[in-house]
PDB file of C-alpha atoms in Angstrom:
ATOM      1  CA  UNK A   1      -4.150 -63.215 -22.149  1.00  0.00           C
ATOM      2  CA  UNK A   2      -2.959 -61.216 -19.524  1.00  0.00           C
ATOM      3  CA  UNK A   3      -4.932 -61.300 -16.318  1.00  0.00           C
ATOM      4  CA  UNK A   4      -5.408 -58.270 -14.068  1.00  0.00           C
ATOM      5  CA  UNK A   5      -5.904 -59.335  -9.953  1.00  0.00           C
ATOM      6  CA  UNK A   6      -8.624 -56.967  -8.695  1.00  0.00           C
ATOM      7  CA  UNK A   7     -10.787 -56.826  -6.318  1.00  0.00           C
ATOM      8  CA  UNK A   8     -14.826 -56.291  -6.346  1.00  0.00           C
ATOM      9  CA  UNK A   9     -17.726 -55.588  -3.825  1.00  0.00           C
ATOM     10  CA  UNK A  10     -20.281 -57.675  -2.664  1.00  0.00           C
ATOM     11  CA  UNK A  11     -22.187 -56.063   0.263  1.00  0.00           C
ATOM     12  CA  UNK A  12     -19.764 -55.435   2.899  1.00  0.00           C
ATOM     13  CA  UNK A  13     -17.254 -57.757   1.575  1.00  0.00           C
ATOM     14  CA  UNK A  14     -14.207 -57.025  -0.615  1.00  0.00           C
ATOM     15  CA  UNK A  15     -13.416 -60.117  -2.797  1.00  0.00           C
ATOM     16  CA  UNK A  16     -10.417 -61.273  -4.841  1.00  0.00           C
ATOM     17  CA  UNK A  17     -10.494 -61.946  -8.346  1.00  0.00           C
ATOM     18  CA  UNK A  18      -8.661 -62.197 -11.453  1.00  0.00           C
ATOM     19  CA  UNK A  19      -9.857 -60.600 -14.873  1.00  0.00           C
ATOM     20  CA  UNK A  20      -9.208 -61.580 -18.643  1.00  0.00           C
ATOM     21  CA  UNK A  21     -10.431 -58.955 -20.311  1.00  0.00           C
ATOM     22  CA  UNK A  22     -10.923 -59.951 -23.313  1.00  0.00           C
ATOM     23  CA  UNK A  23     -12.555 -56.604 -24.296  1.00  0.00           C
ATOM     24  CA  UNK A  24     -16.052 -59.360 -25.393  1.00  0.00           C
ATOM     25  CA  UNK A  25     -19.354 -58.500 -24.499  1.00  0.00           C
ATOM     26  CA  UNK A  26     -19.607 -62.107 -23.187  1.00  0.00           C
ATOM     27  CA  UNK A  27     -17.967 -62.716 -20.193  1.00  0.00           C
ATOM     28  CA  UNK A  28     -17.422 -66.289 -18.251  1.00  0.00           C
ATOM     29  CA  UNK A  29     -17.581 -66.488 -14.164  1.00  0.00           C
ATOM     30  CA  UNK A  30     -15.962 -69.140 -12.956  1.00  0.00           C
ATOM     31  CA  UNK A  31     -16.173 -70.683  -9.482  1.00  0.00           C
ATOM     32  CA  UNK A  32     -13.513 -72.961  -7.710  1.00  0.00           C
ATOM     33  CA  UNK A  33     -13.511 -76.153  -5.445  1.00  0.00           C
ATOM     34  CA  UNK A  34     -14.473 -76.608  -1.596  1.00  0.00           C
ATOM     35  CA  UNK A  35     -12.655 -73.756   0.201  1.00  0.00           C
ATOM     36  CA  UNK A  36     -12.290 -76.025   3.273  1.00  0.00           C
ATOM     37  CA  UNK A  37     -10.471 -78.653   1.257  1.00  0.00           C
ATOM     38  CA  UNK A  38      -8.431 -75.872  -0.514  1.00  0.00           C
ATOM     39  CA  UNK A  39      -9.901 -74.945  -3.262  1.00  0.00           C
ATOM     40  CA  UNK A  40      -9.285 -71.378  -4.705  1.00  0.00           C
ATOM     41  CA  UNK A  41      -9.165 -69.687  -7.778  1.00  0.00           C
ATOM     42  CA  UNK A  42      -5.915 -70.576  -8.757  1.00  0.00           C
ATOM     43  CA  UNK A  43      -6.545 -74.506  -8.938  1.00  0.00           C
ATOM     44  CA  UNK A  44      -5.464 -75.996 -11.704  1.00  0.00           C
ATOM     45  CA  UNK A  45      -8.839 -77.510 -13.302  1.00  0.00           C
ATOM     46  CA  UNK A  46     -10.147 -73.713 -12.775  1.00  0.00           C
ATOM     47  CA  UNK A  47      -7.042 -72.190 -14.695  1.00  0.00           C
ATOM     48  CA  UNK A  48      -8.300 -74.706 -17.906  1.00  0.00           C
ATOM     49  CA  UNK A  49     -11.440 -73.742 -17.817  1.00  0.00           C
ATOM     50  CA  UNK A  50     -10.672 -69.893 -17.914  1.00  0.00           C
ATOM     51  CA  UNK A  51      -7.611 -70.532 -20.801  1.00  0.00           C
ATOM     52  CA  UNK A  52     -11.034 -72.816 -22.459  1.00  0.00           C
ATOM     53  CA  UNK A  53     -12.945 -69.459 -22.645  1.00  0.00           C
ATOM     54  CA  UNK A  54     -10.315 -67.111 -23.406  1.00  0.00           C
ATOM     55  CA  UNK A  55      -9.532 -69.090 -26.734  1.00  0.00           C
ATOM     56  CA  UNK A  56     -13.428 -68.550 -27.345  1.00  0.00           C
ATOM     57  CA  UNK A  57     -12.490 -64.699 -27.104  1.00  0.00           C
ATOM     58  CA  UNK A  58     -14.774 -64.788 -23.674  1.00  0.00           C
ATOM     59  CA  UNK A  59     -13.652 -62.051 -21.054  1.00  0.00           C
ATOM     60  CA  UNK A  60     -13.182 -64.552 -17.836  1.00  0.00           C
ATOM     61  CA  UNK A  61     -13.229 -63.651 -14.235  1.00  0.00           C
ATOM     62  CA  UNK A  62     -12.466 -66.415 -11.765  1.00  0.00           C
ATOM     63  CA  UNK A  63     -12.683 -65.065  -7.711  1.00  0.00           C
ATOM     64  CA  UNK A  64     -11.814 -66.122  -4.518  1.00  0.00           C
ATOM     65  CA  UNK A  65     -14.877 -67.181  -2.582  1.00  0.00           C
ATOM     66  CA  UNK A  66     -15.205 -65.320   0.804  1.00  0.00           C
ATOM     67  CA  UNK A  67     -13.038 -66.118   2.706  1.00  0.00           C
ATOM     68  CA  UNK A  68     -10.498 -67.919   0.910  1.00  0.00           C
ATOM     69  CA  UNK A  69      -6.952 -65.885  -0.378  1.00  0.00           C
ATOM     70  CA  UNK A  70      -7.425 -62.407   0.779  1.00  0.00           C
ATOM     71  CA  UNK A  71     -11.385 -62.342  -0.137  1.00  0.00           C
ATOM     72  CA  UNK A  72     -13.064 -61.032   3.179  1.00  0.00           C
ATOM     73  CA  UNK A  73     -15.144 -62.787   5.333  1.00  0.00           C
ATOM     74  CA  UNK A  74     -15.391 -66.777   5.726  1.00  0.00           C
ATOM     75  CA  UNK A  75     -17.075 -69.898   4.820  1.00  0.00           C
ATOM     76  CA  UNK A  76     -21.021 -69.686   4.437  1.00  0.00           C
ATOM     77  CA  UNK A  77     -21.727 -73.335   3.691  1.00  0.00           C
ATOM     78  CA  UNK A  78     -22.843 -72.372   0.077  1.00  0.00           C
ATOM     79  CA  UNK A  79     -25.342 -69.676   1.201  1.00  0.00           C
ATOM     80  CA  UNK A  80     -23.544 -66.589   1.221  1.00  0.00           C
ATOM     81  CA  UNK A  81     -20.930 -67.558  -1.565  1.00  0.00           C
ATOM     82  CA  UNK A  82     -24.139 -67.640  -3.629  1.00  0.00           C
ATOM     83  CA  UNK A  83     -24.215 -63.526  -3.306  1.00  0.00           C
ATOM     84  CA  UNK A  84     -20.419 -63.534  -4.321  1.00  0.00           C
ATOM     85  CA  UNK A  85     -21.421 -64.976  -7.717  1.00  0.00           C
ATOM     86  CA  UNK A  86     -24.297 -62.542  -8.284  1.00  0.00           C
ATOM     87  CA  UNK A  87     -21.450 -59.584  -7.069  1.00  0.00           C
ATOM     88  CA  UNK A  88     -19.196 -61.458  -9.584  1.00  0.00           C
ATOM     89  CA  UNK A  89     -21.892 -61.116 -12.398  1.00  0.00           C
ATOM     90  CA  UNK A  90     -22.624 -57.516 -12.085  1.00  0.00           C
ATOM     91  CA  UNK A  91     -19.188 -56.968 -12.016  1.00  0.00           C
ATOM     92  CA  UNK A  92     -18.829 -58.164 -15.453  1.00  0.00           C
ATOM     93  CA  UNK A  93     -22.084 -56.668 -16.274  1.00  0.00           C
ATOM     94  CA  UNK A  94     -20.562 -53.332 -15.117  1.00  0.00           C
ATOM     95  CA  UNK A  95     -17.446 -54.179 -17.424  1.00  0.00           C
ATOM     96  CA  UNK A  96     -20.016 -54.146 -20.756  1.00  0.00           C
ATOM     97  CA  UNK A  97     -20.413 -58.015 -20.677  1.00  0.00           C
ATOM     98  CA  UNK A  98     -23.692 -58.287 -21.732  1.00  0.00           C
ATOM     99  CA  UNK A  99     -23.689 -62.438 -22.674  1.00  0.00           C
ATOM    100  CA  UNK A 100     -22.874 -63.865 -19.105  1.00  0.00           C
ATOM    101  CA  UNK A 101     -22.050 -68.051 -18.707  1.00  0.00           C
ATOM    102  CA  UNK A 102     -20.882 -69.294 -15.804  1.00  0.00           C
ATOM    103  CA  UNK A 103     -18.656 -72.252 -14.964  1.00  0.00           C
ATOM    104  CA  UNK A 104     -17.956 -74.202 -11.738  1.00  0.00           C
ATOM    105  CA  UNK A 105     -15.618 -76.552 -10.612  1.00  0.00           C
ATOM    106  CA  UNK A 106     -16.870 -79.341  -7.750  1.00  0.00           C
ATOM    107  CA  UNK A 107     -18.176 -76.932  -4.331  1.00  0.00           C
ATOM    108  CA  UNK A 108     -18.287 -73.939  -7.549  1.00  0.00           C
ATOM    109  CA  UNK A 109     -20.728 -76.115  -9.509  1.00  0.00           C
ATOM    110  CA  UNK A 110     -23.053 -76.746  -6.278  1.00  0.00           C
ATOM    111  CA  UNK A 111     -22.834 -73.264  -5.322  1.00  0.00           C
ATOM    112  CA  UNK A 112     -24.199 -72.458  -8.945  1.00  0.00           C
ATOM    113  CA  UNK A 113     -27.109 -75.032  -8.699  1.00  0.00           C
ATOM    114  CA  UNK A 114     -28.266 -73.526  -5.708  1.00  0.00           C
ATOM    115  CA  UNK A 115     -28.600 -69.911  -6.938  1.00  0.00           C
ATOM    116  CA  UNK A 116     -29.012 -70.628 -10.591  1.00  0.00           C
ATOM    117  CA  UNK A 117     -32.480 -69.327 -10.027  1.00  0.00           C
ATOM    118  CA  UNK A 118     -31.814 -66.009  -8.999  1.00  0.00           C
ATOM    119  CA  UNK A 119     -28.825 -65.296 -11.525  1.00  0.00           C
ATOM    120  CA  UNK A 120     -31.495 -64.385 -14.380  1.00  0.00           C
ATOM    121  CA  UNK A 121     -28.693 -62.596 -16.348  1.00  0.00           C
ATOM    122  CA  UNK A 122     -26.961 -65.688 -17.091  1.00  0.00           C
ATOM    123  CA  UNK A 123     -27.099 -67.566 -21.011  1.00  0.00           C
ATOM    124  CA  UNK A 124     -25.523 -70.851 -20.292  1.00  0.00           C
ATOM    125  CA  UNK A 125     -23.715 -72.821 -17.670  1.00  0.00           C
ATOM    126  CA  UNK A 126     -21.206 -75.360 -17.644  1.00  0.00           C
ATOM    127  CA  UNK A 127     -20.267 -77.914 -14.678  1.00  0.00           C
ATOM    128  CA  UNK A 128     -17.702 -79.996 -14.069  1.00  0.00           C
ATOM    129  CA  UNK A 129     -17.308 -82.252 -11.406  1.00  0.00           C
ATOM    130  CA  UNK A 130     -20.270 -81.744  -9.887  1.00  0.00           C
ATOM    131  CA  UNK A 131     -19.923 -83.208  -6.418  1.00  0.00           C
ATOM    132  CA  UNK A 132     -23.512 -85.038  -6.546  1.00  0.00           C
ATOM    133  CA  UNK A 133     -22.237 -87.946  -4.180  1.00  0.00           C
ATOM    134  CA  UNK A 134     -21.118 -85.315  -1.757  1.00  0.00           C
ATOM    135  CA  UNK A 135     -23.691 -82.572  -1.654  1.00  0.00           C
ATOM    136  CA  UNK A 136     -27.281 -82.212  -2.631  1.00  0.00           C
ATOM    137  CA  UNK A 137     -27.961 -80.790  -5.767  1.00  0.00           C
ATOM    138  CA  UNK A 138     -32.029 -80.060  -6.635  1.00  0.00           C
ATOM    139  CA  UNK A 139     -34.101 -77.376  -8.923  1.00  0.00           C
ATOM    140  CA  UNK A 140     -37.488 -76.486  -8.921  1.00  0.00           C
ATOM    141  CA  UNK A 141     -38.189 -77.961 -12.736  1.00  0.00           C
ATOM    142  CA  UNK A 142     -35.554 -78.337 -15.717  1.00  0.00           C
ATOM    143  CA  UNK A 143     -32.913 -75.916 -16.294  1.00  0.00           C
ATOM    144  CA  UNK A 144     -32.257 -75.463 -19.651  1.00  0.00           C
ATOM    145  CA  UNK A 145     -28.844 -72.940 -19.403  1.00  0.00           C
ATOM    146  CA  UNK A 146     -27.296 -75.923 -18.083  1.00  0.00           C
ATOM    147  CA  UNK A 147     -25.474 -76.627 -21.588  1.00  0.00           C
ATOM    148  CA  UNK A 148     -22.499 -78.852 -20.363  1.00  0.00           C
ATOM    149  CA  UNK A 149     -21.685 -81.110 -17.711  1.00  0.00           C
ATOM    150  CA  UNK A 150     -18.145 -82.507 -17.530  1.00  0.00           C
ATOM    151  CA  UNK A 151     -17.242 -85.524 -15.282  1.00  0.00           C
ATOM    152  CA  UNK A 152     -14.246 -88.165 -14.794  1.00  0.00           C
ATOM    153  CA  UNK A 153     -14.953 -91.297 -15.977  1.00  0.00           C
ATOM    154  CA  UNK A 154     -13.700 -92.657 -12.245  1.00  0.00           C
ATOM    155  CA  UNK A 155     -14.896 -89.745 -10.670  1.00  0.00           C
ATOM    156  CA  UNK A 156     -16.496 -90.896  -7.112  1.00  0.00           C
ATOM    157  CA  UNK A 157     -17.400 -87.454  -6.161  1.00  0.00           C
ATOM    158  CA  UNK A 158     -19.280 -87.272  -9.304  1.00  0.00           C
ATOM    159  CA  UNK A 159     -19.555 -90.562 -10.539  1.00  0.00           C
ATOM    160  CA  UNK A 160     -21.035 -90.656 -14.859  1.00  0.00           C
ATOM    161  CA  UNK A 161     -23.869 -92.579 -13.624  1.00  0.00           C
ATOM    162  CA  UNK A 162     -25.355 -90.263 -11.335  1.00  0.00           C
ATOM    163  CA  UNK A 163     -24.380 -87.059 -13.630  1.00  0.00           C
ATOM    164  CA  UNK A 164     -26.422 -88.527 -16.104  1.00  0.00           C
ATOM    165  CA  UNK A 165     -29.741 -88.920 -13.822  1.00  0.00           C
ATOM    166  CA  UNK A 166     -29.172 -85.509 -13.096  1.00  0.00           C
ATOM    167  CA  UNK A 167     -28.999 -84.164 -16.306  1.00  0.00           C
ATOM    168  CA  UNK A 168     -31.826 -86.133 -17.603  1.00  0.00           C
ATOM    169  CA  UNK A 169     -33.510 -83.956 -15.178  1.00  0.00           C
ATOM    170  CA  UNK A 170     -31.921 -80.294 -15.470  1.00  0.00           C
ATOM    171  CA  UNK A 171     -31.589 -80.469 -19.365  1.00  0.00           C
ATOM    172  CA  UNK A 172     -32.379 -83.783 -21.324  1.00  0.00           C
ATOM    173  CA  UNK A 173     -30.392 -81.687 -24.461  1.00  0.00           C
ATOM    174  CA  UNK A 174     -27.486 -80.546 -22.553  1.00  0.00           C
ATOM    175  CA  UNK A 175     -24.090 -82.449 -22.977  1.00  0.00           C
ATOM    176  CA  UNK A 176     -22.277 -85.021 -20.920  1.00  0.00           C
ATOM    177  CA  UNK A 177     -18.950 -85.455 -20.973  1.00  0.00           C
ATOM    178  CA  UNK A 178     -16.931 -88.018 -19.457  1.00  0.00           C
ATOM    179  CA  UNK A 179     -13.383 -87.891 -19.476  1.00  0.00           C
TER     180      UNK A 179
END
């Protein structure tokens, strides 16, 4: 699948992004690494993830986070990147996705965990890498759209043993993979 670069709103700020428009009523967001270690939407682990929900027939939409790339703006510590998500969701909301999942990679998966609560539109989310070693990641209660977590087997940023404590206490029935 073709993807179409684009850019979207979110307040004041003009973001970057890349569409797969799968022409699905379930669309896939999908955040990228630490922007201050240089992650962007074109990383590599990113680029699987989107070609993972494309062959699902998902519409995908990875974005720069402010920014990073020419997305406006700059780094908000994981506060104000949490708005670009929620732009990013209405966005595919706006494009007839009515089944939205989101997916993060490392800094992407924290920045999910921290506004998971206010993205009430979303169905499921996957994480992988999630840099639990690195930054802090805490809900109110269990999450149950957390479906998937995904983690290297050596991973010291988000080492199996620790994903595991986690997800015993976001979603007892959601899936760990180690890879």
């Amino acid at each position: 699948m073709e993807e179409e670069r684009l850019y979207f709103q979110c307040g004041d700020l003009r973001l970057e992004g890349l569409l797969g428009d799968a022409d699905s009523s379930r669309g896939v967001v999908i955040t990228h690494p630490h922007p201050l270690y240089g992650g962007d939407m074109h990383n590599n682990i990113v680029d699987a993830i989107r070609w993972a929900y494309h062959r699902n027939g998902y519409t995908t939409l990875r974005f720069n986070f402010r920014g990073v790339g020419t997305s406006h703006g700059s780094y908000d510590d994981g506060i104000g990147e949490q708005d670009d998500i929620s732009a990013a969701i209405n966005f595919l909301i706006g494009k007839g996705c009515r089944e939205i999942h989101l997916a993060g990679y490392s800094f992407g998966a924290w920045v999910i965990s921290k506004g998971l609560p206010r993205y009430e539109q979303v169905v499921q989310v996957v994480m992988v890498s999630p840099p639990a070693a690195f930054l802090e990641f805490s809900f109110n209660g269990p999450e149950p759209r957390i479906g998937l977590v995904i983690t290297g087997s050596h991973d010291d940023i988000a080492p199996p043993s620790l994903a595991k404590k986690l997800l015993e206490q976001w979603n007892p029935d959601a899936e760990l993979k180690i890879v």
